CSV table of C-alpha atoms in Angstrom, one decimal:
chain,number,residue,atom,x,y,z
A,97,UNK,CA,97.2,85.8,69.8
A,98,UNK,CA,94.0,87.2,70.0
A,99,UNK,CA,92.7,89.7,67.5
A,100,UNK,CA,92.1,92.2,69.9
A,101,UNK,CA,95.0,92.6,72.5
A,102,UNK,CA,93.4,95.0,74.6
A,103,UNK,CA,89.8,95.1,75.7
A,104,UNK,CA,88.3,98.4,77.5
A,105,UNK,CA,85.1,99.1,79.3
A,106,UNK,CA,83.6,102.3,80.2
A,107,UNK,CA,81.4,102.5,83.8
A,108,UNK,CA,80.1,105.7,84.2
A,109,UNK,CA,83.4,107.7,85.0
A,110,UNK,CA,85.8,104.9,85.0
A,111,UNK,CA,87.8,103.2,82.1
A,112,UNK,CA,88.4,99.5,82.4
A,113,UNK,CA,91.7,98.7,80.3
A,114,UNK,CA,92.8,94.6,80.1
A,115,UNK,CA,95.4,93.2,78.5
A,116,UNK,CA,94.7,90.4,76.5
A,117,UNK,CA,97.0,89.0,74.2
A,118,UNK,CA,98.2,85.7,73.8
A,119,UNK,CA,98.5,83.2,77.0
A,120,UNK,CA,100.9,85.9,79.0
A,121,UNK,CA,100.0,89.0,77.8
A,122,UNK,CA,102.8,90.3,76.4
A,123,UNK,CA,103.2,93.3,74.7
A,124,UNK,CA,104.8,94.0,71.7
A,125,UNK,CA,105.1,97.2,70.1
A,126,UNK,CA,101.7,97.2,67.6
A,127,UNK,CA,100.3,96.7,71.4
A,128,UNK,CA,102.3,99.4,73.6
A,129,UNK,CA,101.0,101.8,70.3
A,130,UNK,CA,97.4,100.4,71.1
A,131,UNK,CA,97.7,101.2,74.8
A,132,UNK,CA,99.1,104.4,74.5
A,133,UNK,CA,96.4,105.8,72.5
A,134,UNK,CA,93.6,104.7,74.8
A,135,UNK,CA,95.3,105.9,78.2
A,136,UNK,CA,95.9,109.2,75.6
A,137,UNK,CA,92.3,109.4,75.1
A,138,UNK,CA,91.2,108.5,78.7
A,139,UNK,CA,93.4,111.4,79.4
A,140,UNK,CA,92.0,114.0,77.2
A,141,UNK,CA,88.4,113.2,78.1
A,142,UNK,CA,86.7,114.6,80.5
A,143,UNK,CA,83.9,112.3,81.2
A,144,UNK,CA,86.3,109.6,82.3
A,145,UNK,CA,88.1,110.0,85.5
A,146,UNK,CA,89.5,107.1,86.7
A,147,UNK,CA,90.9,104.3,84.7
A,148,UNK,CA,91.7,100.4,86.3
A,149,UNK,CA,94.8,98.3,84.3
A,150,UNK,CA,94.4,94.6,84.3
A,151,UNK,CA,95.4,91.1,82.6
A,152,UNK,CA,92.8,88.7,81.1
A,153,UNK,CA,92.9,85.0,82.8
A,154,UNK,CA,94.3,84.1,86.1
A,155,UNK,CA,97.7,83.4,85.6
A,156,UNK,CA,99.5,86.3,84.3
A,157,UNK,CA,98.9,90.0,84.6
A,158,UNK,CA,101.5,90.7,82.3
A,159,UNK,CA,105.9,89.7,81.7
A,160,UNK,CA,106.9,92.6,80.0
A,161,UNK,CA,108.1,92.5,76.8
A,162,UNK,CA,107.8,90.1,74.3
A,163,UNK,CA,110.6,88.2,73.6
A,164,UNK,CA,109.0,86.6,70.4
A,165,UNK,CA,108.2,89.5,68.8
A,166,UNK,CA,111.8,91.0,69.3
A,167,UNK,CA,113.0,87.3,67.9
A,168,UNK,CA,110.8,88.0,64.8
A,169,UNK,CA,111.9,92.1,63.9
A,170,UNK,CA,110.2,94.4,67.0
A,171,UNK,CA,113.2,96.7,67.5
A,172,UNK,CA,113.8,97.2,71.3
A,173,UNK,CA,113.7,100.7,70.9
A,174,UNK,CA,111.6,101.1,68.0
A,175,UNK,CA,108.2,102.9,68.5
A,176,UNK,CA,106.4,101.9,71.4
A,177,UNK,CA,104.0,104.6,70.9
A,178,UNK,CA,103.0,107.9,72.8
A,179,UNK,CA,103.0,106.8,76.1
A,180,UNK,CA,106.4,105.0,76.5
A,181,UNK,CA,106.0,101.0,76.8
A,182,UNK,CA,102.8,99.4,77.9
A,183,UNK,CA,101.6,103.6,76.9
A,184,UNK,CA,101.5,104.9,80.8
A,185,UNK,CA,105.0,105.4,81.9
A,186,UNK,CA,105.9,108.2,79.5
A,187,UNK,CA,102.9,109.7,78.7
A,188,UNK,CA,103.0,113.2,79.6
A,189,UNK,CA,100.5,115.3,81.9
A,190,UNK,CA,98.3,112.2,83.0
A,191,UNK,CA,96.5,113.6,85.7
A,192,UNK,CA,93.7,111.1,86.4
A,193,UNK,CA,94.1,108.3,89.2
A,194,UNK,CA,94.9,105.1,87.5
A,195,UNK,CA,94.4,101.5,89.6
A,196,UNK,CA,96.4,98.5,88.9
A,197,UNK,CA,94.8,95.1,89.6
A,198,UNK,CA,97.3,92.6,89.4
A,199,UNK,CA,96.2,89.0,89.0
A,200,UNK,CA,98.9,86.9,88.3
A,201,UNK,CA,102.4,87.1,87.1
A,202,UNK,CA,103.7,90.4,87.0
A,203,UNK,CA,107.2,90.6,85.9
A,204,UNK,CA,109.8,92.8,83.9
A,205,UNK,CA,108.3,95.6,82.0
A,206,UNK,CA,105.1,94.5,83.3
A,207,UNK,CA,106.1,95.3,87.0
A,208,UNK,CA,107.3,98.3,85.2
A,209,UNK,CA,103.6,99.1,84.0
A,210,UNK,CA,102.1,97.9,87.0
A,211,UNK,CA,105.0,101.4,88.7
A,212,UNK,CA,103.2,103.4,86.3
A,213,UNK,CA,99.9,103.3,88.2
A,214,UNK,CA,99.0,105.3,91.4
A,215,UNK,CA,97.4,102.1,93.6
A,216,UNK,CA,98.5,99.0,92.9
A,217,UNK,CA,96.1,96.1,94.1
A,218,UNK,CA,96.9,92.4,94.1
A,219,UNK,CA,95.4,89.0,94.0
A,220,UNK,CA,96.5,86.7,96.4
A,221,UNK,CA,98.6,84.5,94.0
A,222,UNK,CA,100.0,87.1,92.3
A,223,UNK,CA,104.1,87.3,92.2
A,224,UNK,CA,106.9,90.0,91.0
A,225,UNK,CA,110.0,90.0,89.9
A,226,UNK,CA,112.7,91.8,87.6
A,227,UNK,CA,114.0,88.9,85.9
A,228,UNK,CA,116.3,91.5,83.2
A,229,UNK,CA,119.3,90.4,84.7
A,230,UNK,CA,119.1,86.9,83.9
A,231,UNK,CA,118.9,87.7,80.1
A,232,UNK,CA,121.7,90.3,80.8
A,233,UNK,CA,119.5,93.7,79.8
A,234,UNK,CA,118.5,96.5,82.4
A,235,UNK,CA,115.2,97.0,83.9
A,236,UNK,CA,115.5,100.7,82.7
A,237,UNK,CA,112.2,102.0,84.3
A,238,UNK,CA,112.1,99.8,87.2
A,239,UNK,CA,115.6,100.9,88.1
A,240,UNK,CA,114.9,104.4,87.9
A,241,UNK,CA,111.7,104.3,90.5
A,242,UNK,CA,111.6,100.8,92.4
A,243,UNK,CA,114.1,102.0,94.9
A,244,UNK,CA,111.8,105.5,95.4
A,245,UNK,CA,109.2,103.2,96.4
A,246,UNK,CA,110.3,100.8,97.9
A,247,UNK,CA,113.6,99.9,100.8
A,248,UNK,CA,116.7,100.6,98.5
A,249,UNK,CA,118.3,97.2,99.4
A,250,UNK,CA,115.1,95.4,98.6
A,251,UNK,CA,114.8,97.6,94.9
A,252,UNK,CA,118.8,96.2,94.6
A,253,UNK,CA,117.9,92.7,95.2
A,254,UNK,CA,115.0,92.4,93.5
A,255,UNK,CA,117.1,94.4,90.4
A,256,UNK,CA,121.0,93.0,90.7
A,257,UNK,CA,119.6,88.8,91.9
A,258,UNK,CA,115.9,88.7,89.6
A,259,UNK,CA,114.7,87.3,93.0
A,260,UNK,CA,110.5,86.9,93.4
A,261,UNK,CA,108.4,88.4,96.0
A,262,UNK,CA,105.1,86.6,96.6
A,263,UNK,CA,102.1,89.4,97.5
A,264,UNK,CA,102.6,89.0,101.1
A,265,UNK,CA,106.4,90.7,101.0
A,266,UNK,CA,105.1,93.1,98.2
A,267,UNK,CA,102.9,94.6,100.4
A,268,UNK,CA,105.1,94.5,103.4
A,269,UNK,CA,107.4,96.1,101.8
A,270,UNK,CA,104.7,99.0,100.3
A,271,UNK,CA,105.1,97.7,96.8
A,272,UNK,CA,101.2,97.0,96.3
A,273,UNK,CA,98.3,98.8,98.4
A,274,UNK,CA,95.7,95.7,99.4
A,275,UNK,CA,95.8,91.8,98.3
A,276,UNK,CA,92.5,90.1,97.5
A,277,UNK,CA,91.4,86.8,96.8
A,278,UNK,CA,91.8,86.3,93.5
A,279,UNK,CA,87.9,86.0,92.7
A,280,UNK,CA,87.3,89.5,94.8
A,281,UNK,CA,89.6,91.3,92.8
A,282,UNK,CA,88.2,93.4,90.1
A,283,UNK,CA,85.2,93.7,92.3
A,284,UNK,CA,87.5,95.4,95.1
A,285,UNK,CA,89.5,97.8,92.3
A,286,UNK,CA,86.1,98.5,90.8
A,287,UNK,CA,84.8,99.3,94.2
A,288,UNK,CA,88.0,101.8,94.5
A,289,UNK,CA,87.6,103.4,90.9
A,290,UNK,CA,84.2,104.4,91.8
A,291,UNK,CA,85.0,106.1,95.2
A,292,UNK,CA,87.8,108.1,93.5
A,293,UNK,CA,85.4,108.7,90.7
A,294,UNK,CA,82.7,110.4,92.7
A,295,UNK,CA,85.9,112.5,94.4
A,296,UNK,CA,87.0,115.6,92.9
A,297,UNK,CA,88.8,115.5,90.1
A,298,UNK,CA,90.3,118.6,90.0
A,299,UNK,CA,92.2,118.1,93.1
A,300,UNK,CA,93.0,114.5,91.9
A,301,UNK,CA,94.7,116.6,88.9
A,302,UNK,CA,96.5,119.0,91.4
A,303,UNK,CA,98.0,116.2,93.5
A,304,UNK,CA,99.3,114.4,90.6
A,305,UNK,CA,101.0,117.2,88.6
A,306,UNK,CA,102.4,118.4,92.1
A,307,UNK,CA,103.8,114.6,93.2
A,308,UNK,CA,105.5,114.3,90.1
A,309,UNK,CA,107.2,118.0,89.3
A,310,UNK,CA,108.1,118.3,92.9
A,311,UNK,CA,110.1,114.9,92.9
A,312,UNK,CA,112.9,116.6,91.3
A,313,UNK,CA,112.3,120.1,93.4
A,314,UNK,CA,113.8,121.7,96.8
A,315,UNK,CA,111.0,121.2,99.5
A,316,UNK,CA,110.8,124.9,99.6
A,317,UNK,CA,110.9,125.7,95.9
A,318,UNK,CA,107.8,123.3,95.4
A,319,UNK,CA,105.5,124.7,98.0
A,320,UNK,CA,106.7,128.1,97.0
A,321,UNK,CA,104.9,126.8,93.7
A,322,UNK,CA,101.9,125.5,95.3
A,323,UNK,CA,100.9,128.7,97.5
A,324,UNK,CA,102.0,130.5,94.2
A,325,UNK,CA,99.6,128.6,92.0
A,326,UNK,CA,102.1,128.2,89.8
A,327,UNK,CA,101.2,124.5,88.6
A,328,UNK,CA,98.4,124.8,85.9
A,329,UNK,CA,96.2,122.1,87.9
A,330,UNK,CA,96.3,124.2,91.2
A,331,UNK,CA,95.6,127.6,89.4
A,332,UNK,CA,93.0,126.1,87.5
A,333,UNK,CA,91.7,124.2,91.0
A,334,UNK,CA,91.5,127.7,92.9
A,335,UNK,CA,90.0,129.7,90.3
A,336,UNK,CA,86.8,126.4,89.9
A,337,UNK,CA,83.3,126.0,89.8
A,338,UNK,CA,84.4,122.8,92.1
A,339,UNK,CA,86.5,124.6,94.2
A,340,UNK,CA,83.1,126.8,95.2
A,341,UNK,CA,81.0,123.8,95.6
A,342,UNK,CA,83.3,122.0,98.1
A,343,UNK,CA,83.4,125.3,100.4
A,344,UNK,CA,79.2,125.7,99.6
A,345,UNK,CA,78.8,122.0,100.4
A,346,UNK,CA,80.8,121.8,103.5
A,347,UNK,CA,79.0,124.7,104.8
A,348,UNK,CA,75.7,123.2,104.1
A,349,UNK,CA,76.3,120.1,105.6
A,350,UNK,CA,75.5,118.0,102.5
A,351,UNK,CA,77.8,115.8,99.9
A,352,UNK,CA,79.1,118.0,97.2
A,353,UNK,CA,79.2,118.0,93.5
A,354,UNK,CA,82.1,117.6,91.7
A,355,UNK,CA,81.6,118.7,87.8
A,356,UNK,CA,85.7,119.1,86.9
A,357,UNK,CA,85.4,122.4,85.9
């Protein structure tokens, strides 16, 4: 285990975060504390707007949780820290973009993670699968969204059989956005965090608070909401600085500039 199970790197706007512990990667709960404190902190400031989730090496981007750890006291539902497991899936009001690039293994609550992310990119030997049922547990998380993401009978395979999809089939099915070769990949997700980085992030914040309170919402009730300005992001949006510039900018026929505020 390396001293340091997650590494992070800050370019200009964007936060790189890497998982680096042991040969797979796995986290235990000292780690899913660690993670949810920087994704908490890339959150809250407002120089960072973009944030890219990756595995050290080539062979695994991450298998969930680890079993050794659990074998040696980490309590399955002891304190994974303020974001949930892996610190994304739970952690309230996130409303910055956040990339995935998966290079290698991804598996169990590391698929999980990997669902916690809004564009998921892969390399081309990459693999997924939720093995859970094979040790007789649930995959809690991944039950709850794979079949919202993906074809329902594909989610129930994948869940009730532990079956692995190679990055062709996760992409035909809509599972991952792009698949790289392996070397172009954190070039190609860093190429992506940029462009959403220069985009405006207010907006960014409105279409993520609005995707995920309107999943559980009548069509009607939500965009009731929206035209309402009744989610913080969009009343804060429409009464911006940015919200001026894009209308000032598209008006003078130049590239606006997007301050978050």
């Amino acid at each position: 285990m390396t001293d340091t199970p997650i590494q992070t790197h800050k370019d200009g706007h964007v936060l790189e975060v890497t998982l680096a512990r042991g040969k797979a990667n796995a986290i235990d709960l000292a780690t899913s504390r660690i993670m949810g404190q920087i994704f908490k902190d890339f959150r809250d400031d407002p120089d960072l707007r973009v944030a890219i989730i990756t595995g050290a090496g080539e062979k695994f981007f991450c298998p969930g949780w680890d079993l050794k750890a659990a074998a040696d006291g980490d309590a399955v539902d002891g304190d994974y820290g303020v974001g949930g497991f892996g610190g994304l899936q739970e952690l309230p009001h996130l409303n910055k973009p956040v990339i995935a690039a998966i290079n290698g293994i991804c598996c169990g609550g590391g698929l999980e993670l990997a669902l916690s992310a809004d564009i998921i990119l892969a390399a081309d030997h990459a693999s997924f699968a939720l093995p859970e049922i094979r040790s007789g547990t649930v995959a809690d998380a991944a039950s709850l969204k794979l079949p919202k993401r993906i074809p329902y009978h594909i989610a129930m395979e994948m869940l009730l059989t532990g079956r692995w999809l190679d990055t062709e089939e996760a992409a035909r099915w809509g599972m991952i956005n792009h698949v790289y070769p392996a070397n172009d990949l954190m070039s190609e997700a860093r190429k992506l965090a940029h462009l959403l980085a220069s985009g405006p992030p207010l907006v960014y914040a409105a279409i993520k608070e609005v995707v995920r309170e309107a999943e559980d919402m009548k069509f009607q009730d939500a965009l009731n909401k929206i035209t309402k300005s009744q989610f913080k992001t969009v009343e804060a949006l429409y009464t911006s600085e940015d919200q001026l510039e894009g209308a000032r900018a598209f008006s003078e026929k130049r590239d606006p500039v997007w301050k978050g505020r």
